[in-house]
Amino acid sequence: MNRRLYNIFIVLICLLVWMILIEKPTYLNAAVGASLAIGAVWFNSRVLHHDRESEVFRLQPLIFPFYILYLLLQIYIAGIQTIGKIITGNIHPDIVDIETQLENDLYICFLANSITLTPGTVTIDKEGQKLKVLWLNCETKDKEKAGEMIKGKFEKILRKG
Amino acid sequence: MTFMFLSVAMSVLAALAMASVVRVVIGPTVWDRLMCFNLITSKICMLVVLYAAMTERSYLLDLAITFVLLGFISVIFIANAIQKRGKI
Amino acid sequence: MQQIIGHIIIGIGLLFLAFGILGIFRFSNFYARILVASKIDTVAFLTILAGVIVRQGWSAFSLRVVLILVIMLLINPLITHIITRSAYLSGYKVKKED
């Protein structure tokens, strides 16, 4: 994915948000939204960023619907388990270090945000490929077992992309 | 009937927001207060969405979007300022 | 019929939210509180907004609610992460619950 394709993608997303907010899909509204989106992207890339980040990450669009469905399922499962822990009250919060095999920085960001979004775990810090995770029910401090229990299938799905 | 249910739901939401205000007042650390501030922001957002659904006015949802974004920016800046001990 | 299903889903979301508030007052450790409260809040937000979407059906209103949902899913982990990171880097210790 090169720079121009990336900019076109951003323009399309801005246009979609504009059309949702304006609620009347006419050609005039679409033209105004498209020109505003192009102006915003041009301003952002020329004036604000000075082309500092020349690296554009590669994304696989096909895995994302599956990933989001799996994420929603995991959020509900972990939420119900957390309600059980609130009622019984036996919790052992602690901090564990885990390691990931992903190399792309964007995918590590997705993985960390998914860990934070799932109830019961919060990512605190990242250094390279090591993540520091605060865990509600800390059963083991071993790096591999804890990583297996926290990351689950998220990492496997992301590694395919 | 639908009017009744949404009114009751909004009252329950307001009561839960007041319960979080109690934690803001008695919270021992400053991070407790920040956390409950975030909880109150999201509850007010839900309240606005339910009110917009009750009265069928979709322009009220813009208020909800603005509220979420303002709460996000304020929490991020306050937490960063505490972490750096007042120096931004 | 559609409205009744939406109301039931909103009721389930309120139940999740009530358990989150119970968790805030039950634990005495800050880390346990933030783990419990913010996360139950995510689930409750998803459930209540899904209930509103089911109640309204396919319209411009639902599309805007979906936009709010996407924004909230993007920024909610950031808020939780930055509060916990601020507490951890300021030297707040993880204690066992007493």
Short mmCIF file of N, CA and C in Angstrom, two decimals, chain A:
data_model
loop_
_atom_site.label_atom_id
_atom_site.label_comp_id
_atom_site.label_asym_id
_atom_site.label_seq_id
_atom_site.Cartn_x
_atom_site.Cartn_y
_atom_site.Cartn_z
N MET A 1 0.86 -1.19 0.00
CA MET A 1 0.00 0.00 0.00
C MET A 1 0.90 1.24 0.00
N ASN A 2 0.86 1.99 -1.08
CA ASN A 2 1.74 3.16 -1.11
C ASN A 2 1.00 4.39 -0.58
N ARG A 3 1.69 5.51 -0.69
CA ARG A 3 1.22 6.73 -0.05
C ARG A 3 -0.11 7.23 -0.64
N ARG A 4 -0.22 7.14 -1.99
CA ARG A 4 -1.40 7.70 -2.64
C ARG A 4 -2.65 6.88 -2.31
N LEU A 5 -2.49 5.55 -2.31
CA LEU A 5 -3.62 4.68 -1.98
C LEU A 5 -4.09 4.93 -0.55
N TYR A 6 -3.11 5.13 0.34
CA TYR A 6 -3.42 5.42 1.75
C TYR A 6 -4.22 6.72 1.87
N ASN A 7 -3.82 7.76 1.12
CA ASN A 7 -4.56 9.02 1.19
C ASN A 7 -5.97 8.88 0.66
N ILE A 8 -6.15 8.10 -0.41
CA ILE A 8 -7.49 7.89 -0.96
C ILE A 8 -8.37 7.18 0.05
N PHE A 9 -7.79 6.22 0.76
CA PHE A 9 -8.52 5.49 1.80
C PHE A 9 -9.00 6.43 2.91
N ILE A 10 -8.10 7.34 3.34
CA ILE A 10 -8.48 8.30 4.39
C ILE A 10 -9.59 9.22 3.90
N VAL A 11 -9.50 9.67 2.65
CA VAL A 11 -10.55 10.54 2.09
C VAL A 11 -11.89 9.83 2.09
N LEU A 12 -11.89 8.53 1.72
CA LEU A 12 -13.15 7.79 1.69
C LEU A 12 -13.75 7.66 3.08
N ILE A 13 -12.90 7.43 4.09
CA ILE A 13 -13.43 7.30 5.45
C ILE A 13 -14.03 8.64 5.92
N CYS A 14 -13.32 9.75 5.64
CA CYS A 14 -13.86 11.06 6.03
C CYS A 14 -15.18 11.35 5.35
N LEU A 15 -15.28 10.97 4.06
CA LEU A 15 -16.52 11.18 3.31
C LEU A 15 -17.67 10.38 3.90
N LEU A 16 -17.36 9.14 4.34
CA LEU A 16 -18.39 8.30 4.95
C LEU A 16 -18.92 8.93 6.23
N VAL A 17 -18.00 9.43 7.08
CA VAL A 17 -18.43 10.05 8.33
C VAL A 17 -19.26 11.31 8.05
N TRP A 18 -18.84 12.09 7.04
CA TRP A 18 -19.58 13.29 6.66
C TRP A 18 -21.00 12.94 6.21
N MET A 19 -21.12 11.89 5.38
CA MET A 19 -22.45 11.53 4.88
C MET A 19 -23.33 11.00 6.00
N ILE A 20 -22.72 10.30 6.98
CA ILE A 20 -23.54 9.83 8.11
C ILE A 20 -24.04 11.02 8.92
N LEU A 21 -23.17 12.02 9.13
CA LEU A 21 -23.58 13.13 9.99
C LEU A 21 -24.55 14.06 9.31
N ILE A 22 -24.54 14.14 7.96
CA ILE A 22 -25.38 15.13 7.32
C ILE A 22 -26.76 14.59 6.96
N GLU A 23 -26.91 13.26 6.89
CA GLU A 23 -28.21 12.58 6.80
C GLU A 23 -29.00 12.81 5.52
N LYS A 24 -28.49 13.59 4.55
CA LYS A 24 -29.24 13.76 3.30
C LYS A 24 -28.32 13.42 2.14
N PRO A 25 -28.40 12.24 1.55
CA PRO A 25 -27.44 11.83 0.51
C PRO A 25 -27.76 12.44 -0.85
N THR A 26 -27.40 13.71 -1.06
CA THR A 26 -27.53 14.32 -2.38
C THR A 26 -26.15 14.53 -2.99
N TYR A 27 -26.10 14.83 -4.30
CA TYR A 27 -24.80 14.99 -4.97
C TYR A 27 -24.07 16.22 -4.46
N LEU A 28 -24.81 17.30 -4.15
CA LEU A 28 -24.17 18.52 -3.68
C LEU A 28 -23.46 18.29 -2.35
N ASN A 29 -24.15 17.58 -1.43
CA ASN A 29 -23.54 17.30 -0.14
C ASN A 29 -22.30 16.42 -0.30
N ALA A 30 -22.38 15.45 -1.21
CA ALA A 30 -21.23 14.56 -1.43
C ALA A 30 -20.05 15.35 -1.98
N ALA A 31 -20.34 16.32 -2.89
CA ALA A 31 -19.24 17.09 -3.47
C ALA A 31 -18.58 17.97 -2.41
N VAL A 32 -19.40 18.62 -1.57
CA VAL A 32 -18.84 19.46 -0.51
C VAL A 32 -18.01 18.62 0.44
N GLY A 33 -18.52 17.45 0.82
CA GLY A 33 -17.78 16.58 1.74
C GLY A 33 -16.48 16.11 1.16
N ALA A 34 -16.48 15.74 -0.14
CA ALA A 34 -15.26 15.25 -0.77
C ALA A 34 -14.21 16.34 -0.83
N SER A 35 -14.65 17.58 -1.17
CA SER A 35 -13.64 18.64 -1.24
C SER A 35 -13.08 18.96 0.13
N LEU A 36 -13.94 18.95 1.16
CA LEU A 36 -13.43 19.20 2.52
C LEU A 36 -12.46 18.10 2.95
N ALA A 37 -12.77 16.84 2.60
CA ALA A 37 -11.90 15.74 3.01
C ALA A 37 -10.55 15.83 2.33
N ILE A 38 -10.57 16.19 1.01
CA ILE A 38 -9.30 16.31 0.29
C ILE A 38 -8.48 17.45 0.88
N GLY A 39 -9.16 18.57 1.20
CA GLY A 39 -8.43 19.69 1.81
C GLY A 39 -7.83 19.30 3.15
N ALA A 40 -8.58 18.54 3.96
CA ALA A 40 -8.07 18.16 5.27
C ALA A 40 -6.87 17.23 5.15
N VAL A 41 -6.94 16.27 4.21
CA VAL A 41 -5.82 15.34 4.04
C VAL A 41 -4.58 16.06 3.53
N TRP A 42 -4.80 17.03 2.59
CA TRP A 42 -3.66 17.78 2.08
C TRP A 42 -3.01 18.61 3.18
N PHE A 43 -3.86 19.28 3.99
CA PHE A 43 -3.33 20.09 5.09
C PHE A 43 -2.54 19.22 6.06
N ASN A 44 -3.11 18.03 6.35
CA ASN A 44 -2.49 17.16 7.33
C ASN A 44 -1.15 16.65 6.86
N SER A 45 -1.03 16.31 5.57
CA SER A 45 0.22 15.71 5.12
C SER A 45 1.27 16.76 4.80
N ARG A 46 0.88 17.95 4.32
CA ARG A 46 1.86 18.95 3.91
C ARG A 46 2.27 19.87 5.04
N VAL A 47 1.26 20.34 5.81
CA VAL A 47 1.54 21.40 6.76
C VAL A 47 1.90 20.85 8.14
N LEU A 48 1.15 19.84 8.58
CA LEU A 48 1.34 19.41 9.97
C LEU A 48 2.47 18.40 10.12
N HIS A 49 2.58 17.45 9.19
CA HIS A 49 3.49 16.33 9.44
C HIS A 49 4.87 16.49 8.84
N HIS A 50 5.04 17.34 7.86
CA HIS A 50 6.32 17.54 7.20
C HIS A 50 6.95 16.24 6.69
N ASP A 51 6.12 15.27 6.37
CA ASP A 51 6.58 13.96 5.85
C ASP A 51 7.57 13.28 6.79
N ARG A 52 7.31 13.40 8.09
CA ARG A 52 8.23 12.77 9.03
C ARG A 52 8.08 11.26 9.02
N GLU A 53 6.83 10.78 8.99
CA GLU A 53 6.67 9.33 8.99
C GLU A 53 6.54 8.87 7.55
N SER A 54 7.62 8.39 7.00
CA SER A 54 7.56 7.98 5.61
C SER A 54 7.07 6.55 5.50
N GLU A 55 7.01 5.83 6.64
CA GLU A 55 6.60 4.43 6.57
C GLU A 55 5.09 4.32 6.66
N VAL A 56 4.49 3.61 5.73
CA VAL A 56 3.05 3.37 5.75
C VAL A 56 2.85 1.89 5.99
N PHE A 57 2.04 1.57 7.00
CA PHE A 57 1.91 0.17 7.37
C PHE A 57 1.02 -0.58 6.40
N ARG A 58 1.26 -1.86 6.33
CA ARG A 58 0.52 -2.73 5.43
C ARG A 58 -0.63 -3.36 6.19
N LEU A 59 -1.82 -3.31 5.62
CA LEU A 59 -2.99 -3.86 6.30
C LEU A 59 -3.65 -4.90 5.42
N GLN A 60 -4.12 -5.96 6.04
CA GLN A 60 -4.90 -6.96 5.33
C GLN A 60 -6.37 -6.73 5.66
N PRO A 61 -7.17 -6.24 4.72
CA PRO A 61 -8.56 -5.94 5.07
C PRO A 61 -9.42 -7.16 5.27
N LEU A 62 -8.98 -8.32 4.81
CA LEU A 62 -9.87 -9.48 4.84
C LEU A 62 -10.02 -10.07 6.23
N ILE A 63 -8.99 -9.93 7.10
CA ILE A 63 -9.11 -10.59 8.39
C ILE A 63 -9.91 -9.76 9.38
N PHE A 64 -10.23 -8.48 9.04
CA PHE A 64 -10.79 -7.63 10.07
C PHE A 64 -12.24 -7.93 10.47
N PRO A 65 -13.15 -8.27 9.55
CA PRO A 65 -14.49 -8.64 10.02
C PRO A 65 -14.48 -9.82 10.98
N PHE A 66 -13.70 -10.84 10.64
CA PHE A 66 -13.58 -12.00 11.52
C PHE A 66 -13.00 -11.63 12.87
N TYR A 67 -11.96 -10.74 12.83
CA TYR A 67 -11.30 -10.31 14.06
C TYR A 67 -12.25 -9.55 14.97
N ILE A 68 -13.08 -8.66 14.37
CA ILE A 68 -13.98 -7.86 15.19
C ILE A 68 -15.07 -8.73 15.81
N LEU A 69 -15.57 -9.72 15.03
CA LEU A 69 -16.58 -10.62 15.60
C LEU A 69 -16.01 -11.40 16.78
N TYR A 70 -14.77 -11.90 16.62
CA TYR A 70 -14.14 -12.65 17.70
C TYR A 70 -13.91 -11.77 18.91
N LEU A 71 -13.55 -10.48 18.66
CA LEU A 71 -13.31 -9.54 19.76
C LEU A 71 -14.59 -9.30 20.56
N LEU A 72 -15.72 -9.10 19.85
CA LEU A 72 -16.99 -8.86 20.55
C LEU A 72 -17.38 -10.08 21.40
N LEU A 73 -17.18 -11.29 20.83
CA LEU A 73 -17.50 -12.51 21.57
C LEU A 73 -16.66 -12.58 22.84
N GLN A 74 -15.36 -12.30 22.71
CA GLN A 74 -14.48 -12.37 23.88
C GLN A 74 -14.85 -11.33 24.92
N ILE A 75 -15.27 -10.11 24.47
CA ILE A 75 -15.66 -9.08 25.42
C ILE A 75 -16.84 -9.56 26.27
N TYR A 76 -17.83 -10.20 25.62
CA TYR A 76 -18.98 -10.62 26.41
C TYR A 76 -18.64 -11.77 27.35
N ILE A 77 -17.84 -12.76 26.86
CA ILE A 77 -17.48 -13.89 27.73
C ILE A 77 -16.73 -13.38 28.97
N ALA A 78 -15.73 -12.50 28.75
CA ALA A 78 -14.93 -12.03 29.88
C ALA A 78 -15.74 -11.12 30.79
N GLY A 79 -16.71 -10.38 30.23
CA GLY A 79 -17.55 -9.54 31.08
C GLY A 79 -18.38 -10.35 32.04
N ILE A 80 -18.95 -11.47 31.54
CA ILE A 80 -19.76 -12.30 32.43
C ILE A 80 -18.89 -12.96 33.50
N GLN A 81 -17.67 -13.38 33.13
CA GLN A 81 -16.77 -13.95 34.13
C GLN A 81 -16.40 -12.91 35.19
N THR A 82 -16.22 -11.63 34.75
CA THR A 82 -15.87 -10.59 35.72
C THR A 82 -17.00 -10.32 36.69
N ILE A 83 -18.26 -10.43 36.21
CA ILE A 83 -19.39 -10.27 37.13
C ILE A 83 -19.38 -11.35 38.20
N GLY A 84 -19.05 -12.59 37.80
CA GLY A 84 -18.93 -13.67 38.79
C GLY A 84 -17.86 -13.35 39.82
N LYS A 85 -16.73 -12.77 39.37
CA LYS A 85 -15.66 -12.46 40.31
C LYS A 85 -16.06 -11.32 41.24
N ILE A 86 -16.88 -10.37 40.75
CA ILE A 86 -17.33 -9.29 41.64
C ILE A 86 -18.20 -9.86 42.76
N ILE A 87 -19.08 -10.82 42.40
CA ILE A 87 -20.00 -11.33 43.41
C ILE A 87 -19.24 -12.16 44.45
N THR A 88 -18.34 -13.07 43.99
CA THR A 88 -17.65 -13.90 44.97
C THR A 88 -16.54 -13.13 45.66
N GLY A 89 -15.86 -12.24 44.95
CA GLY A 89 -14.88 -11.38 45.60
C GLY A 89 -13.50 -11.96 45.77
N ASN A 90 -13.18 -13.12 45.15
CA ASN A 90 -11.80 -13.58 45.27
C ASN A 90 -11.02 -13.19 44.02
N ILE A 91 -10.16 -12.15 44.16
CA ILE A 91 -9.37 -11.67 43.04
C ILE A 91 -7.94 -11.51 43.51
N HIS A 92 -7.00 -11.64 42.58
CA HIS A 92 -5.58 -11.45 42.91
C HIS A 92 -4.97 -10.58 41.82
N PRO A 93 -5.10 -9.26 41.90
CA PRO A 93 -4.52 -8.42 40.85
C PRO A 93 -3.00 -8.39 40.94
N ASP A 94 -2.34 -8.53 39.79
CA ASP A 94 -0.89 -8.51 39.76
C ASP A 94 -0.41 -8.17 38.35
N ILE A 95 0.90 -7.89 38.24
CA ILE A 95 1.45 -7.48 36.95
C ILE A 95 2.34 -8.59 36.40
N VAL A 96 2.12 -8.98 35.15
CA VAL A 96 2.95 -10.01 34.51
C VAL A 96 3.54 -9.43 33.23
N ASP A 97 4.69 -9.97 32.84
CA ASP A 97 5.31 -9.61 31.56
C ASP A 97 5.01 -10.71 30.57
N ILE A 98 4.57 -10.35 29.37
CA ILE A 98 4.39 -11.36 28.33
C ILE A 98 5.15 -10.91 27.09
N GLU A 99 5.38 -11.87 26.20
CA GLU A 99 6.08 -11.58 24.97
C GLU A 99 5.20 -11.92 23.78
N THR A 100 5.36 -11.19 22.70
CA THR A 100 4.58 -11.47 21.50
C THR A 100 5.52 -11.74 20.33
N GLN A 101 5.03 -12.51 19.37
CA GLN A 101 5.85 -12.82 18.21
C GLN A 101 5.56 -11.92 17.02
N LEU A 102 4.63 -10.96 17.19
CA LEU A 102 4.33 -10.07 16.08
C LEU A 102 5.49 -9.09 15.89
N GLU A 103 5.75 -8.69 14.64
CA GLU A 103 6.85 -7.77 14.39
C GLU A 103 6.37 -6.40 13.93
N ASN A 104 5.20 -6.36 13.29
CA ASN A 104 4.66 -5.08 12.82
C ASN A 104 4.19 -4.26 14.02
N ASP A 105 4.58 -2.98 14.07
CA ASP A 105 4.19 -2.14 15.20
C ASP A 105 2.68 -1.91 15.24
N LEU A 106 2.05 -1.81 14.08
CA LEU A 106 0.61 -1.59 14.03
C LEU A 106 -0.15 -2.76 14.62
N TYR A 107 0.33 -4.01 14.31
CA TYR A 107 -0.36 -5.18 14.84
C TYR A 107 -0.14 -5.31 16.33
N ILE A 108 1.04 -4.90 16.84
CA ILE A 108 1.23 -4.91 18.29
C ILE A 108 0.28 -3.93 18.95
N CYS A 109 0.05 -2.79 18.28
CA CYS A 109 -0.91 -1.81 18.81
C CYS A 109 -2.31 -2.40 18.86
N PHE A 110 -2.71 -3.11 17.78
CA PHE A 110 -4.03 -3.76 17.78
C PHE A 110 -4.13 -4.77 18.91
N LEU A 111 -3.06 -5.57 19.09
CA LEU A 111 -3.09 -6.61 20.12
C LEU A 111 -3.22 -5.99 21.50
N ALA A 112 -2.46 -4.90 21.76
CA ALA A 112 -2.50 -4.28 23.08
C ALA A 112 -3.87 -3.67 23.35
N ASN A 113 -4.47 -3.04 22.32
CA ASN A 113 -5.79 -2.46 22.54
C ASN A 113 -6.84 -3.53 22.73
N SER A 114 -6.68 -4.68 22.05
CA SER A 114 -7.65 -5.75 22.26
C SER A 114 -7.53 -6.32 23.66
N ILE A 115 -6.28 -6.43 24.17
CA ILE A 115 -6.10 -6.92 25.53
C ILE A 115 -6.74 -5.96 26.52
N THR A 116 -6.60 -4.65 26.25
CA THR A 116 -7.20 -3.68 27.17
C THR A 116 -8.72 -3.68 27.08
N LEU A 117 -9.25 -3.91 25.88
CA LEU A 117 -10.70 -3.88 25.70
C LEU A 117 -11.38 -5.10 26.31
N THR A 118 -10.66 -6.22 26.42
CA THR A 118 -11.24 -7.41 27.03
C THR A 118 -11.27 -7.22 28.54
N PRO A 119 -12.40 -7.42 29.20
CA PRO A 119 -12.46 -7.18 30.63
C PRO A 119 -11.51 -8.10 31.40
N GLY A 120 -10.81 -7.52 32.40
CA GLY A 120 -9.94 -8.31 33.25
C GLY A 120 -8.48 -8.12 33.01
N THR A 121 -8.08 -7.49 31.90
CA THR A 121 -6.67 -7.25 31.64
C THR A 121 -6.47 -5.84 31.11
N VAL A 122 -5.37 -5.19 31.54
CA VAL A 122 -5.04 -3.85 31.05
C VAL A 122 -3.56 -3.83 30.69
N THR A 123 -3.25 -3.36 29.47
CA THR A 123 -1.85 -3.21 29.09
C THR A 123 -1.30 -1.93 29.72
N ILE A 124 -0.11 -2.02 30.33
CA ILE A 124 0.47 -0.84 30.95
C ILE A 124 1.59 -0.27 30.11
N ASP A 125 2.49 -1.13 29.61
CA ASP A 125 3.68 -0.60 28.98
C ASP A 125 4.11 -1.52 27.85
N LYS A 126 4.87 -0.96 26.90
CA LYS A 126 5.37 -1.74 25.77
C LYS A 126 6.82 -1.34 25.51
N GLU A 127 7.68 -2.36 25.42
CA GLU A 127 9.06 -2.10 25.00
C GLU A 127 9.39 -3.13 23.95
N GLY A 128 9.51 -2.69 22.71
CA GLY A 128 9.81 -3.64 21.65
C GLY A 128 8.70 -4.67 21.54
N GLN A 129 9.03 -5.95 21.80
CA GLN A 129 8.02 -7.01 21.70
C GLN A 129 7.55 -7.47 23.07
N LYS A 130 7.88 -6.74 24.13
CA LYS A 130 7.45 -7.14 25.47
C LYS A 130 6.31 -6.24 25.91
N LEU A 131 5.28 -6.86 26.47
CA LEU A 131 4.14 -6.10 26.98
C LEU A 131 4.04 -6.34 28.48
N LYS A 132 3.69 -5.28 29.23
CA LYS A 132 3.48 -5.38 30.67
C LYS A 132 1.98 -5.30 30.90
N VAL A 133 1.42 -6.35 31.50
CA VAL A 133 -0.03 -6.47 31.58
C VAL A 133 -0.46 -6.59 33.03
N LEU A 134 -1.47 -5.80 33.41
CA LEU A 134 -2.08 -5.92 34.73
C LEU A 134 -3.26 -6.87 34.61
N TRP A 135 -3.25 -7.93 35.46
CA TRP A 135 -4.21 -9.02 35.29
C TRP A 135 -5.06 -9.14 36.54
N LEU A 136 -6.35 -9.29 36.36
CA LEU A 136 -7.26 -9.31 37.52
C LEU A 136 -7.09 -10.58 38.34
N ASN A 137 -7.01 -11.74 37.67
CA ASN A 137 -6.96 -13.00 38.40
C ASN A 137 -5.65 -13.70 38.08
N CYS A 138 -4.55 -13.26 38.73
CA CYS A 138 -3.23 -13.74 38.34
C CYS A 138 -3.01 -15.14 38.87
N GLU A 139 -3.02 -16.12 37.97
CA GLU A 139 -2.85 -17.51 38.41
C GLU A 139 -1.40 -17.93 38.36
N THR A 140 -0.67 -17.46 37.32
CA THR A 140 0.71 -17.88 37.18
C THR A 140 1.53 -16.68 36.75
N LYS A 141 2.81 -16.63 37.18
CA LYS A 141 3.67 -15.55 36.74
C LYS A 141 4.61 -16.00 35.64
N ASP A 142 4.44 -17.25 35.17
CA ASP A 142 5.29 -17.76 34.11
C ASP A 142 4.98 -17.04 32.81
N LYS A 143 6.05 -16.69 32.05
CA LYS A 143 5.87 -15.84 30.89
C LYS A 143 5.03 -16.51 29.80
N GLU A 144 5.34 -17.79 29.52
CA GLU A 144 4.69 -18.44 28.38
C GLU A 144 3.26 -18.79 28.69
N LYS A 145 3.03 -19.36 29.90
CA LYS A 145 1.66 -19.76 30.22
C LYS A 145 0.75 -18.55 30.31
N ALA A 146 1.24 -17.48 30.97
CA ALA A 146 0.43 -16.28 31.11
C ALA A 146 0.13 -15.67 29.74
N GLY A 147 1.15 -15.67 28.86
CA GLY A 147 0.93 -15.15 27.52
C GLY A 147 -0.12 -15.95 26.77
N GLU A 148 -0.04 -17.29 26.94
CA GLU A 148 -1.03 -18.13 26.26
C GLU A 148 -2.44 -17.83 26.75
N MET A 149 -2.58 -17.60 28.09
CA MET A 149 -3.92 -17.38 28.63
C MET A 149 -4.43 -15.98 28.31
N ILE A 150 -3.54 -14.98 28.21
CA ILE A 150 -4.03 -13.62 27.99
C ILE A 150 -4.28 -13.36 26.51
N LYS A 151 -3.28 -13.74 25.67
CA LYS A 151 -3.41 -13.36 24.27
C LYS A 151 -4.49 -14.15 23.57
N GLY A 152 -4.62 -15.45 23.93
CA GLY A 152 -5.65 -16.26 23.32
C GLY A 152 -5.43 -16.41 21.83
N LYS A 153 -6.52 -16.24 21.08
CA LYS A 153 -6.42 -16.45 19.64
C LYS A 153 -6.14 -15.16 18.88
N PHE A 154 -6.11 -14.01 19.59
CA PHE A 154 -5.91 -12.74 18.89
C PHE A 154 -4.63 -12.76 18.06
N GLU A 155 -3.55 -13.27 18.71
CA GLU A 155 -2.27 -13.24 18.03
C GLU A 155 -2.27 -14.15 16.80
N LYS A 156 -2.95 -15.32 16.94
CA LYS A 156 -2.97 -16.25 15.79
C LYS A 156 -3.69 -15.63 14.61
N ILE A 157 -4.82 -14.92 14.90
CA ILE A 157 -5.55 -14.31 13.79
C ILE A 157 -4.72 -13.20 13.15
N LEU A 158 -4.04 -12.40 14.00
CA LEU A 158 -3.26 -11.29 13.43
C LEU A 158 -2.05 -11.78 12.67
N ARG A 159 -1.50 -12.93 13.04
CA ARG A 159 -0.30 -13.39 12.34
C ARG A 159 -0.58 -13.84 10.93
N LYS A 160 -1.87 -14.19 10.67
CA LYS A 160 -2.20 -14.57 9.29
C LYS A 160 -2.13 -13.39 8.35
N GLY A 161 -2.36 -12.15 8.88
CA GLY A 161 -2.43 -10.99 8.00
C GLY A 161 -1.06 -10.45 7.64
#
